[in-house]
């Protein structure tokens, strides 16, 4: 696919999450005033629930995947056992017992609920986390160890302003990147 | 195909007695009073059904195959059967024989537990075992209260010396290792009899006495009676009637002179085999 | 609390330590691995022999159709339950001490299922037709029997193996990314493929955490159902001694119990082999031991109530069976089981024992012996004391059965050790989280207390 225009980034690393939090606050304030930032991305070695407030609420309804996956599993499991398995293909009913027997069907439906629920939860995870994907060429290994990375997508002409903001909060390193 | 089967299944969904309308239900009656414990039934069964003789060594390790077995119990002086008491004054008088084979239960515990449906109830009231389908999980065996299922722990037919395989009955299979087997009421004979009737144009009726099981045939005292329980004229249904044994009961109410019972009736497995209790003159 | 020491570990040090475990274990590691591999080979030889000769060589007979293959199956399925307990239940209850040890517990879950799944195959008579228990459309137009608890087993094991493998894998992705950043050669390729391009972006983390909790919510009821289904293999039958209503909870408790003991065993083993002294601290062992003790008491209660319900019931056959268990040919097994699983856990009442690694190692092995015997005494004695008096004979497992049993232990340990060598067996990101939150919240709580005190003083002043 041909790119229409190259993206331009500034990438800064911090050794403390508090600093990163501060700088994101400042960047947001800057963006409100001048509207120069396209996107902010935060890289961290551990999970910080606070990013929901900092970067705006993430819309990731994975629980819906779990719910509907589970429901589908229940229905399919029951139809499979009771409908397909027992009533349509049963050659010989056993010992004169009824054709559709609820205890086993409930067990099978239960297991299928969980199986499909788990699988669709993972599908939801992959969709909303944007995985699998290629690792970006400029990906900094230190964010896997102990540093917080802030990646700001912006127009090259705003470089200086943003660099100043990033550095004001004690960035260890600020890099300019294009892709 | 499947839709019509589903509709058929659906219409019989809550039918209490599934095979009510079938003309045949094979049953048996064994008179323990007549049984002498001679074990000729066991021998006949082995010969008819290609049951291997496993030899002394495997017999010792419990790998015996005998669809029919004669269980020998001893009466203790009080009249209670007890295995341990063998030292009564006349031990030979205390022996109590019970030929035990698959009881062809109508509520068979072995059927619902088989994972591949290798054992099922056929319309003739037999508890059929499909050797081809059996994978040998042995769940049926553990769940059988009579422990009359026999598992092929080895490939026994390989031990048959050369010309002896000519003795095998061609009417039924030789089972390989890893398959469960059990008494079939000599189903090959039953099928032949039904086939003969069908050739004459009669369906759904086999004349009483036209077919005999191997054990019945060889019993010198005629202790075993076999036939169609749904045929009111048959010997076996007479025997059931006259000794007060009915289906769908888990305890028989025997009147004076009636001595019929079914083994482990309280488990509600509905065996098709009735036993007649032994009568002894305890004062002699 | 002394285990708050853990907050002093540097994050970079965590990465180094855990990644080092992938490179240079102690020499004992290779010895253990070789022994396990030898055991597996013995087991394979025994299975080939049994396959060619028939199951009779395992010395099962009519009517003693089931024996150690089934008890091993139950044992290994049971063992897998504690991994789920530690990772899922303790995750949902926010017990953060689980973090350094849950990864290997999850791996244990998966590999014990992998071991358990082999036993039905070894057990059945015609291995080559095993796939008939799977519900697949076929030209015979016949489906498996949905009424059979063995078929429910097939469903439950499939679900459990899939879900626990995915749970283990998903939880490992951030760590795989760290490995990818540091590794070279074939490891680099493996980790790159498996980490799915994880970069620690905020989107990824938020989705990750949500998924992890959701999966834990699925896994807890799943684990309970799996062992209840295994219990219904017995409880659904008519055999005296198996036909016990309380079997499902009893089995679940027993599963958690033996699983916790297994976690302790592996805890000590890993700590020694991979030099994880800084992570797997005596404090965590203390907590695991307390948990084990609590579960041991639950199991004991259910065990006693099973005996009591049989004793006070009016079932002659069950009664006989119970007496036969304690006095019959299998009495030695039952009493050893009661000693190992009922008496031995009381040693954990002392803190000195709980924090002593080698003492706990011995205790956990004894408990596992007891729990293995428990499964044996569930399966075997009822077959020797059931309705039909004619068939009451005690049968002991032969050499083939015992070899395959030993091989299953070798197989499990081998898979587990290989896993620990290839994948990080301590969760790096969760340990970092633990360190981070303990640092942060430790301070925060103190500040809050000061604030509350100030407020109280102010209000008091205002009142006066």
PDB file of N, CA and C in Angstrom, chain C residues 305-358:
ATOM      1  N   UNK C 305     -17.292 -36.754  55.745  1.00  0.00           N
ATOM      2  CA  UNK C 305     -18.735 -36.742  55.539  1.00  0.00           C
ATOM      3  C   UNK C 305     -19.139 -37.826  54.545  1.00  0.00           C
ATOM      4  N   UNK C 306     -18.215 -38.171  53.623  1.00  0.00           N
ATOM      5  CA  UNK C 306     -18.527 -39.288  52.720  1.00  0.00           C
ATOM      6  C   UNK C 306     -18.638 -40.580  53.524  1.00  0.00           C
ATOM      7  N   UNK C 307     -17.658 -40.818  54.410  1.00  0.00           N
ATOM      8  CA  UNK C 307     -17.719 -42.015  55.256  1.00  0.00           C
ATOM      9  C   UNK C 307     -18.994 -42.011  56.092  1.00  0.00           C
ATOM     10  N   UNK C 308     -19.292 -40.852  56.670  1.00  0.00           N
ATOM     11  CA  UNK C 308     -20.449 -40.770  57.568  1.00  0.00           C
ATOM     12  C   UNK C 308     -21.729 -41.047  56.802  1.00  0.00           C
ATOM     13  N   UNK C 309     -21.848 -40.479  55.591  1.00  0.00           N
ATOM     14  CA  UNK C 309     -23.099 -40.671  54.866  1.00  0.00           C
ATOM     15  C   UNK C 309     -23.264 -42.130  54.447  1.00  0.00           C
ATOM     16  N   UNK C 310     -22.143 -42.815  54.220  1.00  0.00           N
ATOM     17  CA  UNK C 310     -22.261 -44.240  53.903  1.00  0.00           C
ATOM     18  C   UNK C 310     -22.603 -45.019  55.174  1.00  0.00           C
ATOM     19  N   UNK C 311     -21.939 -44.650  56.260  1.00  0.00           N
ATOM     20  CA  UNK C 311     -22.107 -45.391  57.504  1.00  0.00           C
ATOM     21  C   UNK C 311     -23.542 -45.307  58.012  1.00  0.00           C
ATOM     22  N   UNK C 312     -24.141 -44.136  57.907  1.00  0.00           N
ATOM     23  CA  UNK C 312     -25.488 -43.969  58.429  1.00  0.00           C
ATOM     24  C   UNK C 312     -26.556 -44.260  57.384  1.00  0.00           C
ATOM     25  N   UNK C 313     -26.133 -44.635  56.185  1.00  0.00           N
ATOM     26  CA  UNK C 313     -27.125 -44.984  55.171  1.00  0.00           C
ATOM     27  C   UNK C 313     -27.601 -46.401  55.414  1.00  0.00           C
ATOM     28  N   UNK C 314     -28.615 -46.790  54.660  1.00  0.00           N
ATOM     29  CA  UNK C 314     -29.151 -48.134  54.858  1.00  0.00           C
ATOM     30  C   UNK C 314     -28.748 -49.043  53.705  1.00  0.00           C
ATOM     31  N   UNK C 315     -27.679 -48.668  52.990  1.00  0.00           N
ATOM     32  CA  UNK C 315     -27.290 -49.451  51.838  1.00  0.00           C
ATOM     33  C   UNK C 315     -26.294 -50.521  52.259  1.00  0.00           C
ATOM     34  N   UNK C 316     -26.760 -51.766  52.199  1.00  0.00           N
ATOM     35  CA  UNK C 316     -25.948 -52.882  52.642  1.00  0.00           C
ATOM     36  C   UNK C 316     -24.631 -52.967  51.877  1.00  0.00           C
ATOM     37  N   UNK C 317     -24.710 -52.785  50.557  1.00  0.00           N
ATOM     38  CA  UNK C 317     -23.523 -52.957  49.722  1.00  0.00           C
ATOM     39  C   UNK C 317     -22.484 -51.884  50.018  1.00  0.00           C
ATOM     40  N   UNK C 318     -22.956 -50.636  50.147  1.00  0.00           N
ATOM     41  CA  UNK C 318     -22.046 -49.531  50.458  1.00  0.00           C
ATOM     42  C   UNK C 318     -21.374 -49.763  51.811  1.00  0.00           C
ATOM     43  N   UNK C 319     -22.180 -50.244  52.729  1.00  0.00           N
ATOM     44  CA  UNK C 319     -21.714 -50.509  54.073  1.00  0.00           C
ATOM     45  C   UNK C 319     -20.563 -51.515  54.066  1.00  0.00           C
ATOM     46  N   UNK C 320     -20.841 -52.637  53.377  1.00  0.00           N
ATOM     47  CA  UNK C 320     -19.835 -53.687  53.253  1.00  0.00           C
ATOM     48  C   UNK C 320     -18.563 -53.140  52.629  1.00  0.00           C
ATOM     49  N   UNK C 321     -18.763 -52.350  51.599  1.00  0.00           N
ATOM     50  CA  UNK C 321     -17.620 -51.807  50.865  1.00  0.00           C
ATOM     51  C   UNK C 321     -16.769 -50.932  51.775  1.00  0.00           C
ATOM     52  N   UNK C 322     -17.427 -50.121  52.586  1.00  0.00           N
ATOM     53  CA  UNK C 322     -16.687 -49.223  53.475  1.00  0.00           C
ATOM     54  C   UNK C 322     -15.883 -50.028  54.500  1.00  0.00           C
ATOM     55  N   UNK C 323     -16.526 -51.033  55.070  1.00  0.00           N
ATOM     56  CA  UNK C 323     -15.816 -51.867  56.052  1.00  0.00           C
ATOM     57  C   UNK C 323     -14.650 -52.570  55.367  1.00  0.00           C
ATOM     58  N   UNK C 324     -14.928 -53.033  54.144  1.00  0.00           N
ATOM     59  CA  UNK C 324     -13.890 -53.748  53.400  1.00  0.00           C
ATOM     60  C   UNK C 324     -12.699 -52.840  53.094  1.00  0.00           C
ATOM     61  N   UNK C 325     -12.990 -51.566  52.867  1.00  0.00           N
ATOM     62  CA  UNK C 325     -11.906 -50.619  52.596  1.00  0.00           C
ATOM     63  C   UNK C 325     -10.935 -50.561  53.773  1.00  0.00           C
ATOM     64  N   UNK C 326     -11.492 -50.529  54.986  1.00  0.00           N
ATOM     65  CA  UNK C 326     -10.639 -50.326  56.155  1.00  0.00           C
ATOM     66  C   UNK C 326     -10.047 -51.612  56.703  1.00  0.00           C
ATOM     67  N   UNK C 327     -10.649 -52.740  56.346  1.00  0.00           N
ATOM     68  CA  UNK C 327     -10.159 -53.988  56.915  1.00  0.00           C
ATOM     69  C   UNK C 327      -9.740 -55.000  55.861  1.00  0.00           C
ATOM     70  N   UNK C 328     -10.140 -54.752  54.606  1.00  0.00           N
ATOM     71  CA  UNK C 328      -9.914 -55.752  53.565  1.00  0.00           C
ATOM     72  C   UNK C 328      -8.504 -55.719  53.014  1.00  0.00           C
ATOM     73  N   UNK C 329      -8.337 -56.277  51.838  1.00  0.00           N
ATOM     74  CA  UNK C 329      -6.993 -56.375  51.250  1.00  0.00           C
ATOM     75  C   UNK C 329      -6.357 -55.010  50.969  1.00  0.00           C
ATOM     76  N   UNK C 330      -7.167 -53.992  50.764  1.00  0.00           N
ATOM     77  CA  UNK C 330      -6.600 -52.675  50.450  1.00  0.00           C
ATOM     78  C   UNK C 330      -6.465 -51.791  51.688  1.00  0.00           C
ATOM     79  N   UNK C 331      -6.582 -52.399  52.872  1.00  0.00           N
ATOM     80  CA  UNK C 331      -6.565 -51.585  54.088  1.00  0.00           C
ATOM     81  C   UNK C 331      -5.264 -50.793  54.224  1.00  0.00           C
ATOM     82  N   UNK C 332      -4.138 -51.407  53.843  1.00  0.00           N
ATOM     83  CA  UNK C 332      -2.850 -50.720  53.951  1.00  0.00           C
ATOM     84  C   UNK C 332      -2.846 -49.425  53.167  1.00  0.00           C
ATOM     85  N   UNK C 333      -3.385 -49.485  51.953  1.00  0.00           N
ATOM     86  CA  UNK C 333      -3.469 -48.301  51.097  1.00  0.00           C
ATOM     87  C   UNK C 333      -4.306 -47.224  51.779  1.00  0.00           C
ATOM     88  N   UNK C 334      -5.474 -47.622  52.292  1.00  0.00           N
ATOM     89  CA  UNK C 334      -6.393 -46.630  52.856  1.00  0.00           C
ATOM     90  C   UNK C 334      -5.780 -45.970  54.085  1.00  0.00           C
ATOM     91  N   UNK C 335      -5.142 -46.769  54.935  1.00  0.00           N
ATOM     92  CA  UNK C 335      -4.575 -46.173  56.150  1.00  0.00           C
ATOM     93  C   UNK C 335      -3.378 -45.285  55.817  1.00  0.00           C
ATOM     94  N   UNK C 336      -2.550 -45.706  54.852  1.00  0.00           N
ATOM     95  CA  UNK C 336      -1.435 -44.837  54.449  1.00  0.00           C
ATOM     96  C   UNK C 336      -1.964 -43.525  53.890  1.00  0.00           C
ATOM     97  N   UNK C 337      -3.017 -43.639  53.089  1.00  0.00           N
ATOM     98  CA  UNK C 337      -3.632 -42.441  52.527  1.00  0.00           C
ATOM     99  C   UNK C 337      -4.102 -41.513  53.634  1.00  0.00           C
ATOM    100  N   UNK C 338      -4.771 -42.090  54.631  1.00  0.00           N
ATOM    101  CA  UNK C 338      -5.275 -41.243  55.708  1.00  0.00           C
ATOM    102  C   UNK C 338      -4.134 -40.610  56.489  1.00  0.00           C
ATOM    103  N   UNK C 339      -3.048 -41.360  56.674  1.00  0.00           N
ATOM    104  CA  UNK C 339      -1.912 -40.762  57.389  1.00  0.00           C
ATOM    105  C   UNK C 339      -1.329 -39.599  56.586  1.00  0.00           C
ATOM    106  N   UNK C 340      -1.064 -39.856  55.299  1.00  0.00           N
ATOM    107  CA  UNK C 340      -0.387 -38.834  54.493  1.00  0.00           C
ATOM    108  C   UNK C 340      -1.263 -37.606  54.266  1.00  0.00           C
ATOM    109  N   UNK C 341      -2.542 -37.813  54.048  1.00  0.00           N
ATOM    110  CA  UNK C 341      -3.371 -36.677  53.650  1.00  0.00           C
ATOM    111  C   UNK C 341      -4.112 -36.048  54.817  1.00  0.00           C
ATOM    112  N   UNK C 342      -4.216 -36.755  55.930  1.00  0.00           N
ATOM    113  CA  UNK C 342      -4.955 -36.179  57.058  1.00  0.00           C
ATOM    114  C   UNK C 342      -4.036 -35.778  58.201  1.00  0.00           C
ATOM    115  N   UNK C 343      -3.036 -36.601  58.496  1.00  0.00           N
ATOM    116  CA  UNK C 343      -2.177 -36.312  59.654  1.00  0.00           C
ATOM    117  C   UNK C 343      -1.032 -35.381  59.259  1.00  0.00           C
ATOM    118  N   UNK C 344      -0.373 -35.700  58.141  1.00  0.00           N
ATOM    119  CA  UNK C 344       0.821 -34.941  57.745  1.00  0.00           C
ATOM    120  C   UNK C 344       0.561 -33.426  57.595  1.00  0.00           C
ATOM    121  N   UNK C 345      -0.562 -32.986  56.988  1.00  0.00           N
ATOM    122  CA  UNK C 345      -0.735 -31.535  56.828  1.00  0.00           C
ATOM    123  C   UNK C 345      -0.728 -30.758  58.150  1.00  0.00           C
ATOM    124  N   UNK C 346      -0.991 -31.435  59.255  1.00  0.00           N
ATOM    125  CA  UNK C 346      -0.972 -30.691  60.517  1.00  0.00           C
ATOM    126  C   UNK C 346       0.424 -30.195  60.868  1.00  0.00           C
ATOM    127  N   UNK C 347       1.451 -30.760  60.225  1.00  0.00           N
ATOM    128  CA  UNK C 347       2.804 -30.231  60.434  1.00  0.00           C
ATOM    129  C   UNK C 347       2.881 -28.778  59.977  1.00  0.00           C
ATOM    130  N   UNK C 348       1.997 -28.412  59.058  1.00  0.00           N
ATOM    131  CA  UNK C 348       2.031 -27.042  58.548  1.00  0.00           C
ATOM    132  C   UNK C 348       1.443 -26.035  59.517  1.00  0.00           C
ATOM    133  N   UNK C 349       1.034 -26.506  60.680  1.00  0.00           N
ATOM    134  CA  UNK C 349       0.511 -25.572  61.670  1.00  0.00           C
ATOM    135  C   UNK C 349       1.626 -24.706  62.256  1.00  0.00           C
ATOM    136  N   UNK C 350       2.897 -25.177  62.134  1.00  0.00           N
ATOM    137  CA  UNK C 350       3.997 -24.412  62.703  1.00  0.00           C
ATOM    138  C   UNK C 350       4.671 -23.540  61.647  1.00  0.00           C
ATOM    139  N   UNK C 351       4.884 -22.303  61.990  1.00  0.00           N
ATOM    140  CA  UNK C 351       5.483 -21.371  61.046  1.00  0.00           C
ATOM    141  C   UNK C 351       6.891 -21.819  60.646  1.00  0.00           C
ATOM    142  N   UNK C 352       7.620 -22.387  61.628  1.00  0.00           N
ATOM    143  CA  UNK C 352       8.975 -22.841  61.336  1.00  0.00           C
ATOM    144  C   UNK C 352       8.983 -23.857  60.200  1.00  0.00           C
ATOM    145  N   UNK C 353       7.995 -24.712  60.183  1.00  0.00           N
ATOM    146  CA  UNK C 353       7.902 -25.715  59.125  1.00  0.00           C
ATOM    147  C   UNK C 353       7.506 -25.048  57.818  1.00  0.00           C
ATOM    148  N   UNK C 354       6.577 -24.099  57.912  1.00  0.00           N
ATOM    149  CA  UNK C 354       6.050 -23.483  56.696  1.00  0.00           C
ATOM    150  C   UNK C 354       7.107 -22.735  55.903  1.00  0.00           C
ATOM    151  N   UNK C 355       8.075 -22.151  56.599  1.00  0.00           N
ATOM    152  CA  UNK C 355       9.075 -21.368  55.870  1.00  0.00           C
ATOM    153  C   UNK C 355      10.332 -22.180  55.562  1.00  0.00           C
ATOM    154  N   UNK C 356      10.356 -23.432  55.995  1.00  0.00           N
ATOM    155  CA  UNK C 356      11.516 -24.265  55.715  1.00  0.00           C
ATOM    156  C   UNK C 356      11.301 -25.015  54.412  1.00  0.00           C
ATOM    157  N   UNK C 357      12.136 -24.664  53.394  1.00  0.00           N
ATOM    158  CA  UNK C 357      11.895 -25.188  52.049  1.00  0.00           C
ATOM    159  C   UNK C 357      11.920 -26.707  52.000  1.00  0.00           C
ATOM    160  N   UNK C 358      12.956 -27.302  52.600  1.00  0.00           N
ATOM    161  CA  UNK C 358      13.094 -28.747  52.432  1.00  0.00           C
ATOM    162  C   UNK C 358      12.063 -29.500  53.246  1.00  0.00           C
TER     163      UNK C 358
END
